[in-house]
mmCIF file of C-alpha atoms in Angstrom:
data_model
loop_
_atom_site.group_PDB
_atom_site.id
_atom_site.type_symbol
_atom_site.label_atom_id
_atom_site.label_comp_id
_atom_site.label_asym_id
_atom_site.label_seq_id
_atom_site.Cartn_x
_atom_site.Cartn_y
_atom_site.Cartn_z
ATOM 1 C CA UNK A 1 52.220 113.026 52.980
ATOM 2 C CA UNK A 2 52.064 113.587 56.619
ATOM 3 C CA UNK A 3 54.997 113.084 58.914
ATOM 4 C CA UNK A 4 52.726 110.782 60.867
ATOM 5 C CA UNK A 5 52.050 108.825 57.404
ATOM 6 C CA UNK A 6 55.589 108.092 57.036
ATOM 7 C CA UNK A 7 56.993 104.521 57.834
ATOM 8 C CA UNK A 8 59.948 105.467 58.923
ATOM 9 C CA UNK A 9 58.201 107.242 61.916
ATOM 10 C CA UNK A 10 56.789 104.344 63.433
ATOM 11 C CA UNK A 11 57.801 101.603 65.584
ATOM 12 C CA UNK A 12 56.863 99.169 63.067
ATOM 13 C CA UNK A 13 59.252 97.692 60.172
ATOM 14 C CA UNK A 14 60.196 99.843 57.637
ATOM 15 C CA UNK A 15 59.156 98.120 54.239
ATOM 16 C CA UNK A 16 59.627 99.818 50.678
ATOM 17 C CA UNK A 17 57.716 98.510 48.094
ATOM 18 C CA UNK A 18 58.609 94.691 47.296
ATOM 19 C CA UNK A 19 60.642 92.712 48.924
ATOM 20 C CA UNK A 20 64.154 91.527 47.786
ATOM 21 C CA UNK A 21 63.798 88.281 49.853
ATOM 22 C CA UNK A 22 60.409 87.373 48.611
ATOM 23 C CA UNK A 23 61.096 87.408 44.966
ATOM 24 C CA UNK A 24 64.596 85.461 45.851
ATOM 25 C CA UNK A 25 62.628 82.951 47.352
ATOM 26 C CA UNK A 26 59.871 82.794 44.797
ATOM 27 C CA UNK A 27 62.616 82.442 42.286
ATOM 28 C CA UNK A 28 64.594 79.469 43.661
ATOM 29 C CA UNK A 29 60.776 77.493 44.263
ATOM 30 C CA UNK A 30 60.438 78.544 40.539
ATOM 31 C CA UNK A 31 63.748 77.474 39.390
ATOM 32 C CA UNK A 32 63.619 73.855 41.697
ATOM 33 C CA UNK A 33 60.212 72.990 39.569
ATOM 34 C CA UNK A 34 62.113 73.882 36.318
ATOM 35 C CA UNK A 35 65.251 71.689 37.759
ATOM 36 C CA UNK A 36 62.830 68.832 38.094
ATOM 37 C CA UNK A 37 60.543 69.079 35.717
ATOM 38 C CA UNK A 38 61.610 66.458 33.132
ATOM 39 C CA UNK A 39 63.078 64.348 35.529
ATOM 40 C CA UNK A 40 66.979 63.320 34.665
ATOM 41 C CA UNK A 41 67.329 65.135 31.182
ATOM 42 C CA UNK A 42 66.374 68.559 32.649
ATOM 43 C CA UNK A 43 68.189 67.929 36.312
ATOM 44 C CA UNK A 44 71.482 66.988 34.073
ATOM 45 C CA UNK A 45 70.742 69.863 31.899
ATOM 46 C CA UNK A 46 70.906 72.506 34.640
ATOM 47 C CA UNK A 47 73.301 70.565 36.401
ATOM 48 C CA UNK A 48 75.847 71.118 33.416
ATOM 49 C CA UNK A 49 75.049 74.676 32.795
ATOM 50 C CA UNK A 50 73.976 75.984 35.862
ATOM 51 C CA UNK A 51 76.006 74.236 39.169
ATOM 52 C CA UNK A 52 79.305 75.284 39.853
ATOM 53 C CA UNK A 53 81.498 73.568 39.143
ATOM 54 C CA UNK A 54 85.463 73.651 37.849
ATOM 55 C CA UNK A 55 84.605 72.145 34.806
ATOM 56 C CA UNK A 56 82.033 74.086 33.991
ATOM 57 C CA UNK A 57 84.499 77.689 34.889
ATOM 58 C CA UNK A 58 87.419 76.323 32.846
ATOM 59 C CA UNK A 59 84.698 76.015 29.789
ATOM 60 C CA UNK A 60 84.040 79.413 30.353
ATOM 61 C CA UNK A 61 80.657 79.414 32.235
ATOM 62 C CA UNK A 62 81.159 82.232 35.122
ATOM 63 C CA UNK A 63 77.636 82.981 35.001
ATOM 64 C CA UNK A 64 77.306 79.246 37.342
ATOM 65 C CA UNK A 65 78.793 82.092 40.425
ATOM 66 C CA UNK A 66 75.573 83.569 40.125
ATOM 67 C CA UNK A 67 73.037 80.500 38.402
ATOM 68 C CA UNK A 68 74.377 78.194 41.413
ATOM 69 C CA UNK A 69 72.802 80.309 44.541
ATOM 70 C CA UNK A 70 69.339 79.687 42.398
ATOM 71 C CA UNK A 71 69.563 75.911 42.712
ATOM 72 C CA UNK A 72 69.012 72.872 45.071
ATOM 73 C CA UNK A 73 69.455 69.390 45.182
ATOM 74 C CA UNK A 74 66.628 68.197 46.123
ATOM 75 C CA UNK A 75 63.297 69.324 48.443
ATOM 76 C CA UNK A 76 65.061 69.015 52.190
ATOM 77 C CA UNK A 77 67.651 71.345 50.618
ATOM 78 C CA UNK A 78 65.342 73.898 49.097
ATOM 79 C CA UNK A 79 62.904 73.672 52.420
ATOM 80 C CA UNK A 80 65.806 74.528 54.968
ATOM 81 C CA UNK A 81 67.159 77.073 52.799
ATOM 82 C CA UNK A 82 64.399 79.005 52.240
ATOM 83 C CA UNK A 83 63.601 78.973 55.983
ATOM 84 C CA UNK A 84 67.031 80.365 56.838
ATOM 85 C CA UNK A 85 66.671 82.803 54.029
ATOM 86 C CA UNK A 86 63.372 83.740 55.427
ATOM 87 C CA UNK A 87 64.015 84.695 58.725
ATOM 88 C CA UNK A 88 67.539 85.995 58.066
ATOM 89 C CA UNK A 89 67.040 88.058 55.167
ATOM 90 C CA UNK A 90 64.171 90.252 56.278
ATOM 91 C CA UNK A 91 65.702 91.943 59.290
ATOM 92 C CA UNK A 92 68.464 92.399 56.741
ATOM 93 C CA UNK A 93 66.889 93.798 54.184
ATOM 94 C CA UNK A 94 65.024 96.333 56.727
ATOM 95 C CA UNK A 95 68.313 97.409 58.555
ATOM 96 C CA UNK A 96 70.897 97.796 55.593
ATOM 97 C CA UNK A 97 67.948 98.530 52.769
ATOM 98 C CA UNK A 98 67.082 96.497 49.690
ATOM 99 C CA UNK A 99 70.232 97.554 47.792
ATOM 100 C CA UNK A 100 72.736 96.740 50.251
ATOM 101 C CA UNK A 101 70.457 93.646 51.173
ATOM 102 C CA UNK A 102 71.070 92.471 47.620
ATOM 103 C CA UNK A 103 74.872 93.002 47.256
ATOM 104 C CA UNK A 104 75.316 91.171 51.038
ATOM 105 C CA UNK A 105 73.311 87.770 49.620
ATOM 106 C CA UNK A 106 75.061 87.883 46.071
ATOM 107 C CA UNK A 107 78.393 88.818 46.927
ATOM 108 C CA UNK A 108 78.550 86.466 49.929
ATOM 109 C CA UNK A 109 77.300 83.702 47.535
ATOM 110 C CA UNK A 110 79.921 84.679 44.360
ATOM 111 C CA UNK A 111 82.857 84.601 47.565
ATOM 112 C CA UNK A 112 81.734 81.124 49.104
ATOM 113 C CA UNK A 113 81.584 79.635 45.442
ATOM 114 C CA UNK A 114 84.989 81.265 44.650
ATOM 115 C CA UNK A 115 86.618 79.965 48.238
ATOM 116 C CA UNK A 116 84.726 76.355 47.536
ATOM 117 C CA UNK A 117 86.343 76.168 43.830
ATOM 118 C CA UNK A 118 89.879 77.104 44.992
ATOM 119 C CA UNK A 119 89.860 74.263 48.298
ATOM 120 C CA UNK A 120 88.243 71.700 45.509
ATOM 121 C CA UNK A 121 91.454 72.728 43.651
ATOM 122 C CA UNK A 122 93.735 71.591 46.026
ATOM 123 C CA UNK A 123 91.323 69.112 47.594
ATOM 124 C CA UNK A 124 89.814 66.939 44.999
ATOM 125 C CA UNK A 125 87.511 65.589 47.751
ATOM 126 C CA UNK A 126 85.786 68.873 47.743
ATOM 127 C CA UNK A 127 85.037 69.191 43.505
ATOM 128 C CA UNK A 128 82.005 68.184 42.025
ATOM 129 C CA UNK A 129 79.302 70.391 41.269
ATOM 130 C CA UNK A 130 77.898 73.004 43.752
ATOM 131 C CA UNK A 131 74.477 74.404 44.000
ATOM 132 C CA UNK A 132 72.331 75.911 46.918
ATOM 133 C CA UNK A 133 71.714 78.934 48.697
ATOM 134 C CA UNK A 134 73.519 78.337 51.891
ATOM 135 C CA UNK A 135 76.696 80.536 50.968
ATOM 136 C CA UNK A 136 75.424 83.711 50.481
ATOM 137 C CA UNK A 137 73.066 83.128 53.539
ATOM 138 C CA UNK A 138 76.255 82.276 55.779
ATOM 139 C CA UNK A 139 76.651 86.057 54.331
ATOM 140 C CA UNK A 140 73.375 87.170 56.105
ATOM 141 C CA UNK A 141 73.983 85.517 59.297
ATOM 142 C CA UNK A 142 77.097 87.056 59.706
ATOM 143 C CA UNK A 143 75.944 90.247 59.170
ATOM 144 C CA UNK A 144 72.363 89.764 61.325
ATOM 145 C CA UNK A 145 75.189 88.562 64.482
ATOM 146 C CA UNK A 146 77.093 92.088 63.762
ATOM 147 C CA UNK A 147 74.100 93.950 63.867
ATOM 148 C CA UNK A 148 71.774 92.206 66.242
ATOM 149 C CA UNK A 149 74.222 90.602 68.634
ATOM 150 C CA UNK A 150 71.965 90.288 71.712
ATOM 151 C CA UNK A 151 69.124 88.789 69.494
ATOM 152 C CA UNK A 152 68.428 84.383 70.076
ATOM 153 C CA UNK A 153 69.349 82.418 67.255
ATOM 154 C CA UNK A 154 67.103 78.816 67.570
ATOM 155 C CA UNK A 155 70.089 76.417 66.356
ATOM 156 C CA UNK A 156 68.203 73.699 64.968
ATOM 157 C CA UNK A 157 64.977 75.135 65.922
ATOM 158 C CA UNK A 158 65.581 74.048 68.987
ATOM 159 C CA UNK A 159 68.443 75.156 71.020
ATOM 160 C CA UNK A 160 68.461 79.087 71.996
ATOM 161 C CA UNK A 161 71.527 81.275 71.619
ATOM 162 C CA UNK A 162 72.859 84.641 71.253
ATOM 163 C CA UNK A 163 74.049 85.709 68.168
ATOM 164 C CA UNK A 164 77.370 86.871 68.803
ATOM 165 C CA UNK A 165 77.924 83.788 69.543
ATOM 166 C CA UNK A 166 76.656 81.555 66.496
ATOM 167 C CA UNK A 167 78.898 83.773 64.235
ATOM 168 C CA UNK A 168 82.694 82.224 65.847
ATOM 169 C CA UNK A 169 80.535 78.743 66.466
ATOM 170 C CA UNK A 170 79.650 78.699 62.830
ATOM 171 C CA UNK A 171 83.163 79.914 61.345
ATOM 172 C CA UNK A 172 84.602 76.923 64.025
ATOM 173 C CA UNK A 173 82.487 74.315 62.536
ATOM 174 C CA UNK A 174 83.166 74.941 59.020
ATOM 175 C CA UNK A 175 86.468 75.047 59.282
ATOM 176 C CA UNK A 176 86.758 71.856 61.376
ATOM 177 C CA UNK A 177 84.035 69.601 59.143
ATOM 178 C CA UNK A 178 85.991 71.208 56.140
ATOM 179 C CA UNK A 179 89.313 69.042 56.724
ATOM 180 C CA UNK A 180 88.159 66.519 59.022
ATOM 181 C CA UNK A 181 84.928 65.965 58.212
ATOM 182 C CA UNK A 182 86.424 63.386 55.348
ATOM 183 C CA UNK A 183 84.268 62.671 51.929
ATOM 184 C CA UNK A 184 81.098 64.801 51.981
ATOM 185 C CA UNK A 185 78.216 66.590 49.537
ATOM 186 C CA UNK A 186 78.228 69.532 51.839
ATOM 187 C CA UNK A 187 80.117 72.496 50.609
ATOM 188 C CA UNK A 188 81.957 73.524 54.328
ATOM 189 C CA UNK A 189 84.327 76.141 52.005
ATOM 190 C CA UNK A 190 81.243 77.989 50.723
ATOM 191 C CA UNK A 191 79.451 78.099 54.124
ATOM 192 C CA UNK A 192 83.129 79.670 55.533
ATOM 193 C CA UNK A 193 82.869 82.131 52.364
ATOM 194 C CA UNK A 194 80.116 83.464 52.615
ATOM 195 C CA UNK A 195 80.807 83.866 56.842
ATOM 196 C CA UNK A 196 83.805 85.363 56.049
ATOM 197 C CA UNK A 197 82.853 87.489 53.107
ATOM 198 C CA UNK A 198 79.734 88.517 55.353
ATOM 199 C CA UNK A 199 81.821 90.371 57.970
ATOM 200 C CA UNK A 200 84.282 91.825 55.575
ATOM 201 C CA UNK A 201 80.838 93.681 53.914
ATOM 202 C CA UNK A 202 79.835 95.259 57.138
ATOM 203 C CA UNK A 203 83.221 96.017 58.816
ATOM 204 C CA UNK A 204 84.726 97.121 55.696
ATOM 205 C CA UNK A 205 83.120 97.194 52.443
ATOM 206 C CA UNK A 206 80.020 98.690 53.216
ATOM 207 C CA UNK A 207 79.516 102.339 51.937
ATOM 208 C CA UNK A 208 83.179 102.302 50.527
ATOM 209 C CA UNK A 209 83.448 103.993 46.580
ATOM 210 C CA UNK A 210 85.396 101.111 45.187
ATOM 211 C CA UNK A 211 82.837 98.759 46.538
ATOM 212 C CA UNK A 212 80.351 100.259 45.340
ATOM 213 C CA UNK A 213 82.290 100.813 41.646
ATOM 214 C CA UNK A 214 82.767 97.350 41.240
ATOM 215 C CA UNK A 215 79.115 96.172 42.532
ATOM 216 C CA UNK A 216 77.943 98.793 39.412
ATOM 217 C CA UNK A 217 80.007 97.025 37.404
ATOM 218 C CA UNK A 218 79.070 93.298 38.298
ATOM 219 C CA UNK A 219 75.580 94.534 37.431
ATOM 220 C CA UNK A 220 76.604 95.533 34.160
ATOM 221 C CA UNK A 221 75.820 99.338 34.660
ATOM 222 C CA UNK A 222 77.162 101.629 32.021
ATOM 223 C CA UNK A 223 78.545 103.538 34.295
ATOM 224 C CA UNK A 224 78.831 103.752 38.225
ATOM 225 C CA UNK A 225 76.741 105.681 40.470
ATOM 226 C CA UNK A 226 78.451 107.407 42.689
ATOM 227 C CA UNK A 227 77.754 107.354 46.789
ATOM 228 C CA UNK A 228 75.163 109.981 47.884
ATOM 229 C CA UNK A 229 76.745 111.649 50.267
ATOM 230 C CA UNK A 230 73.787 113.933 53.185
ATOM 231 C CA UNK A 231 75.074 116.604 54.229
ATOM 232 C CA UNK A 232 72.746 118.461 56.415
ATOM 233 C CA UNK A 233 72.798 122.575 56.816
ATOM 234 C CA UNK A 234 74.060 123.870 60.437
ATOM 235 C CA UNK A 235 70.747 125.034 61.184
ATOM 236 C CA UNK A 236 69.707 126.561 64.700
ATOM 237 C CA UNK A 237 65.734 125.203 63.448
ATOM 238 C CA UNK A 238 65.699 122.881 66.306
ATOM 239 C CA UNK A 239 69.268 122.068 67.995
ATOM 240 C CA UNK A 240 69.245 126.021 69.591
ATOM 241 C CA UNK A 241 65.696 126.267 70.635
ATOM 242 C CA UNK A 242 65.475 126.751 74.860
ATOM 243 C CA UNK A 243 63.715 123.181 74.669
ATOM 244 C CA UNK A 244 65.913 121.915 72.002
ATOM 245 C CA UNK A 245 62.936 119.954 70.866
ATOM 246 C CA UNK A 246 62.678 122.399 67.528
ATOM 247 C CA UNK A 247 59.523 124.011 68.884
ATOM 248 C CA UNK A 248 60.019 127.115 67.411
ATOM 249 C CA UNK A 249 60.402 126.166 63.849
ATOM 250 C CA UNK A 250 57.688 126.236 61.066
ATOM 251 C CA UNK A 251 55.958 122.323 60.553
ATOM 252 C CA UNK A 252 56.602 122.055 56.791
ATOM 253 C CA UNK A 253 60.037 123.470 56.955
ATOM 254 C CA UNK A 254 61.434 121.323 59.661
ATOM 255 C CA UNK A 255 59.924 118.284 57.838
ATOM 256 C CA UNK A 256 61.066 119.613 54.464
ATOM 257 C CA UNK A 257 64.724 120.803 55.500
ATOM 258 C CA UNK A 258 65.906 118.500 58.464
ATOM 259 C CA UNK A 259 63.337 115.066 58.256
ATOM 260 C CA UNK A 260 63.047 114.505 54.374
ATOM 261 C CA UNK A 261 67.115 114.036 53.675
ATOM 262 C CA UNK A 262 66.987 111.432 56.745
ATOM 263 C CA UNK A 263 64.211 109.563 55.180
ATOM 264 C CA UNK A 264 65.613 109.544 51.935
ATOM 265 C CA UNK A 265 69.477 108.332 53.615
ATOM 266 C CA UNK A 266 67.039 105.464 55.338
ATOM 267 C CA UNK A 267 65.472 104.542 51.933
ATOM 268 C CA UNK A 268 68.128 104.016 50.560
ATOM 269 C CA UNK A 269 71.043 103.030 52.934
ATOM 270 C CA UNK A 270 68.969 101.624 55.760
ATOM 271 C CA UNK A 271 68.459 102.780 58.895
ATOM 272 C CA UNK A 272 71.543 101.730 60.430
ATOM 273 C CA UNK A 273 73.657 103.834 58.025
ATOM 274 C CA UNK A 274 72.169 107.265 60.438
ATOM 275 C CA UNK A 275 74.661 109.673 62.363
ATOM 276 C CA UNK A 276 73.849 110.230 66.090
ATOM 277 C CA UNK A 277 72.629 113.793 64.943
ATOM 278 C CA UNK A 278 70.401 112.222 62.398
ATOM 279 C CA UNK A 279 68.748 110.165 64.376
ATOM 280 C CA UNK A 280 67.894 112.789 67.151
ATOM 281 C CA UNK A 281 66.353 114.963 64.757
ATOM 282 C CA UNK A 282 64.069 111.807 63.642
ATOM 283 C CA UNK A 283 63.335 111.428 67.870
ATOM 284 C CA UNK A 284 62.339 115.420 67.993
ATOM 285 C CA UNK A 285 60.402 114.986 64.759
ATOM 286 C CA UNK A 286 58.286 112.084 66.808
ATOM 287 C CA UNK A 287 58.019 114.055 69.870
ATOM 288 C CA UNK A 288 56.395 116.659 67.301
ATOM 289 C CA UNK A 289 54.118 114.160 65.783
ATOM 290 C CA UNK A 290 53.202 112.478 69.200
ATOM 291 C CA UNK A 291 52.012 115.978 70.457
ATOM 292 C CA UNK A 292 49.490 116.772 67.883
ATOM 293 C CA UNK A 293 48.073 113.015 67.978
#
């Protein structure tokens, strides 16, 4: 494959195969038919077994951390979470890459239910059963205001604002609705979760070896993978050229030796996860590929 061929080269968005956010949302649509389909015996049904709930973990069924992001109560709530999901989790899953896209939604989602059981513990107001995507998409907003601060967020599809600012106005909100906003079927301590648990992932957690030990192990790997680490050779094959624009160096070994390891970081870390270096070696490997078009 040409350098030119290569996604990663062009000012369009990077996409690897399938997408991580499609098949979530084709699942919950999938999973809201199945929750319906025979009316009250099959709603009750995955109700039981599937919504969070404290009854449900003190029987012993901590898969509902996972089953309950895969449920909605009722078409409004599947609609306007699948919209948010949308629009938030495909700039996501472009700038941190599908894997990290993946651990962000889940582990947002597991930390909102978590927060929502332990406040329900000490607020009965706030038990009942849980269900609904909203907690580990607080976890993608979060990280979307980190990464794209100066980007407009439509609040209610109508009102325009920046996204540095929706993160604090969101954590605000949930907080106050969560002990003033009296007797209510919204889950306020998942939303503030999954906010939460979103910023800890990209200020923290993200690219750290215990994280990424105990992700292996919440996907029931046999045994953890551990973080690639790209180290890249001090090479003179295009930093010490007079033009330091890597004239001088042979086509297939520039691409082979300096451009393939970047791609590969991209593909699997995102492009965000680049060093300054990196990423001017990807600008002088365009300046190459603009000259011969």
């Amino acid at each position: 494959m040409g350098l030119a061929d290569r996604t990663y080269m062009r000012n369009t968005p990077m996409t690897h195969g399938w997408s991580a956010t499609v098949v979530i949302l084709v699942v919950n649509i999938l999973v809201f038919f199945a929750e319906y389909s025979n009316g009250t015996q099959s709603r009750r049904a995955f109700s039981e077994y599937g919504a969070l709930s404290i009854g449900g973990l003190e029987r012993g069924f901590l898969w509902q951390f996972v089953t309950f992001q895969f449920m909605h109560a009722g078409l409004p709530h599947l609609v306007l979470n699948s919209l948010a999901l949308y629009f938030f989790g495909r700039p996501i899953e472009e700038a941190l890459g599908r894997n990290g896209f993946l651990k962000l939604y889940f582990l947002s989602g597991i930390a909102g239910g978590a927060m929502q059981v332990l406040l329900a513990a000490l607020l009965p107001r706030l038990g009942g059963p849980m269900v609904g995507a909203s907690a580990g998409i607080c976890g993608l907003v979060a990280a979307y205001a980190l990464i794209y601060p100066a980007s407009t967020i439509l609040i209610g599809f109508v009102l325009p604002l920046r996204a540095r600012y929706v993160l604090p106005l969101m954590i605000g909100l949930s907080v106050v609705l969560l002990f003033f906003g009296g007797d209510t079927q919204v889950a306020h301590g998942a939303h503030l979760g999954g906010l939460i648990f979103g910023v800890a992932y990209f200020r923290w957690f993200r690219g750290s070896t215990w994280f990424e030990e105990l992700w292996q192990r919440l996907r029931g790997a046999r045994r953890s993978r551990p973080i690639v680490k790209v180290r890249f050779p001090k090479a003179a094959s295009w930093q010490e050229e007079p033009n330091g624009r890597g004239e001088g160096a042979g086509p297939t070994d520039f691409i082979s030796k300096e451009v393939d390891p970047i791609l590969e970081k991209i593909s699997a870390h995102g492009i965000h996860s680049l060093t300054e270096r990196e990423r001017k070696i990807l600008e002088a490997a365009r300046a190459r590929m603009e000259k011969k078009l």
